[in-house]
Coordinates of C-alpha atoms in Angstrom, one line a residue:
M21 CA 3.4 -84.5 86.6
I22 CA 1.6 -83.7 83.4
D23 CA -2.4 -83.3 83.1
K24 CA -3.3 -85.0 80.9
N25 CA -6.9 -83.0 80.2
I26 CA -4.9 -79.7 79.7
R27 CA -5.4 -79.1 76.2
E28 CA -2.6 -77.6 73.9
K29 CA -3.0 -74.0 73.6
K30 CA -4.3 -73.1 69.8
H31 CA -2.5 -70.7 68.4
R32 CA -3.6 -70.7 64.6
L33 CA -6.1 -68.1 63.0
P34 CA -9.3 -69.7 61.8
L35 CA -8.6 -71.8 58.4
E36 CA -10.6 -69.6 56.4
R37 CA -7.9 -67.1 56.8
Y38 CA -5.8 -69.2 54.7
K39 CA -8.2 -68.9 52.2
G40 CA -8.4 -67.0 48.8
Q41 CA -5.7 -64.5 47.4
I42 CA -3.9 -64.3 50.6
R43 CA 0.1 -64.2 51.2
V44 CA 1.7 -66.6 53.9
T45 CA 4.8 -67.3 55.3
F46 CA 5.4 -70.8 56.8
T47 CA 8.4 -72.1 58.6
L48 CA 8.5 -76.0 59.1
C49 CA 10.9 -77.3 61.4
I50 CA 12.6 -80.8 61.8
K51 CA 12.1 -82.8 65.0
G52 CA 14.9 -82.9 67.1
R53 CA 16.5 -79.9 64.7
K54 CA 18.4 -82.8 62.8
V55 CA 20.2 -81.5 60.0
V56 CA 18.7 -83.2 56.6
F57 CA 18.7 -80.1 54.2
T58 CA 22.1 -80.7 53.3
N59 CA 21.6 -82.8 50.2
K60 CA 20.3 -81.0 47.0
Q61 CA 18.9 -84.8 45.8
I62 CA 16.5 -84.5 49.2
M63 CA 15.8 -80.6 48.4
N64 CA 15.0 -81.6 44.6
E65 CA 12.4 -84.2 45.7
F66 CA 10.8 -81.6 48.4
I67 CA 10.3 -79.0 45.6
K68 CA 8.7 -81.4 43.3
I69 CA 6.6 -82.3 46.2
L70 CA 5.9 -78.5 46.8
K71 CA 5.2 -77.6 43.0
K72 CA 2.4 -80.4 43.3
A73 CA 1.0 -79.1 46.4
D74 CA 1.1 -75.5 44.9
E75 CA -1.0 -76.6 41.7
K76 CA -3.6 -78.5 43.6
H77 CA -4.1 -75.5 46.0
F78 CA -3.9 -73.1 43.7
C79 CA -1.2 -71.6 45.3
R80 CA 2.4 -69.6 44.0
N81 CA 5.8 -69.7 45.6
W82 CA 7.8 -66.5 46.0
A83 CA 10.5 -68.1 47.9
Y84 CA 11.8 -71.0 49.8
V85 CA 15.1 -71.5 51.9
F86 CA 16.1 -74.9 53.0
M87 CA 17.9 -74.4 56.0
P88 CA 20.2 -77.4 57.7
D89 CA 17.2 -78.5 59.8
H90 CA 14.1 -76.4 59.1
L91 CA 12.5 -74.6 55.7
H92 CA 11.2 -71.1 55.3
L93 CA 8.7 -70.6 52.3
V94 CA 6.4 -67.9 51.2
A95 CA 3.4 -68.9 49.2
E96 CA 0.6 -66.7 47.9
G97 CA -3.6 -68.0 46.7
L98 CA -4.2 -67.1 43.4
S99 CA -7.9 -67.2 43.3
D100 CA -10.8 -67.2 45.6
Q101 CA -10.2 -71.2 45.5
A102 CA -6.5 -71.3 46.5
D103 CA -6.1 -72.4 49.7
A104 CA -2.5 -72.2 51.7
W105 CA -3.5 -74.2 54.8
K106 CA -4.1 -77.2 52.4
M107 CA -1.4 -76.6 50.2
I108 CA 1.2 -76.6 53.4
N109 CA -0.5 -79.5 55.2
L110 CA -0.1 -81.4 51.3
F111 CA 3.4 -80.9 51.4
K112 CA 3.9 -81.7 54.8
Q113 CA 2.3 -85.0 54.4
K114 CA 4.0 -85.8 51.5
T115 CA 7.6 -84.8 52.6
G116 CA 6.8 -86.5 56.0
F117 CA 5.8 -90.3 53.7
W118 CA 9.0 -89.4 51.6
L119 CA 11.3 -88.7 55.0
A120 CA 9.7 -92.1 56.5
K121 CA 10.2 -94.1 53.5
N122 CA 14.2 -92.7 52.8
K123 CA 15.3 -91.1 56.3
P124 CA 13.1 -93.2 58.8
D125 CA 14.9 -91.2 61.9
I126 CA 13.9 -88.0 60.6
K127 CA 10.5 -86.2 61.0
W128 CA 8.7 -83.0 60.5
Q129 CA 7.8 -81.4 64.0
K130 CA 3.9 -81.5 64.6
D131 CA 3.3 -78.1 63.9
F132 CA 4.8 -75.1 62.3
F133 CA 4.6 -71.4 62.1
D134 CA 2.9 -69.1 59.6
H135 CA 2.3 -65.4 59.3
I136 CA -0.1 -64.0 57.2
H137 CA 0.9 -60.9 55.3
R138 CA -0.9 -57.8 55.6
E139 CA -1.4 -55.7 52.7
E140 CA 0.8 -53.3 53.9
D141 CA 3.4 -55.7 54.5
D142 CA 6.9 -55.0 52.4
L143 CA 6.8 -58.4 50.4
K144 CA 10.5 -57.5 48.9
K145 CA 11.9 -56.9 52.7
H146 CA 10.5 -60.1 54.1
I147 CA 12.0 -62.2 51.1
A148 CA 15.2 -60.8 51.5
Y149 CA 15.1 -61.3 55.5
I150 CA 14.6 -64.9 54.6
L151 CA 16.9 -65.2 51.9
K152 CA 19.5 -63.9 54.2
N153 CA 19.0 -66.5 56.9
P154 CA 22.0 -68.4 55.8
L155 CA 24.2 -65.4 55.7
R156 CA 23.1 -64.4 59.4
K157 CA 24.2 -68.5 60.2
G158 CA 27.2 -68.1 58.9
L159 CA 26.9 -70.5 56.5
V160 CA 27.8 -68.1 53.5
C161 CA 29.1 -65.0 53.0
D162 CA 26.5 -63.8 50.3
W163 CA 22.9 -65.1 50.1
K164 CA 23.2 -65.2 46.6
D165 CA 26.3 -68.3 47.0
Y166 CA 23.4 -70.4 49.2
P167 CA 22.2 -73.5 47.2
F168 CA 19.3 -74.3 48.6
K169 CA 16.8 -71.0 48.1
G170 CA 14.7 -70.3 45.2
S171 CA 11.6 -69.9 43.9
L172 CA 9.3 -71.6 41.6
D173 CA 7.8 -69.1 40.0
F174 CA 9.9 -65.9 39.9
S175 CA 12.9 -65.0 39.7
L176 CA 14.5 -64.0 43.4
E177 CA 17.2 -61.1 41.7
D178 CA 14.0 -59.6 40.2
I179 CA 12.0 -59.9 43.2
L180 CA 14.6 -58.0 45.2

């Protein structure tokens, strides 16, 4: 029997850490690992929502990879007013609404994973690792062939 008085363990950093000119990698998973991101139309809708969330919270997007059942993205705050936490929550809320309306049996998991990059983190290596996820999963033979990846603000080839 599960004790309802036991609280879920907090694994987040203080929200202040997500503000300002910081770089964060987020991984969002679909509940039950259901496959949803195999359709260019869905991905295009989600990219539009990501762009609006980035603009509203003063962030830019280094890279994104929509795997069939999850999403990786690297965001960076552009100013002291930037808030990556608010950006990803707005994105998740708006896309969750879109899913409820268009794919009611598909939902995001409650939480997501994040990694705040330290100054010494190698951005190029990190982005290359994310972009090669479809290769490691056997979906393509070359990361460049995977259709559900990109960047809102940069050329991936120039980054790498």
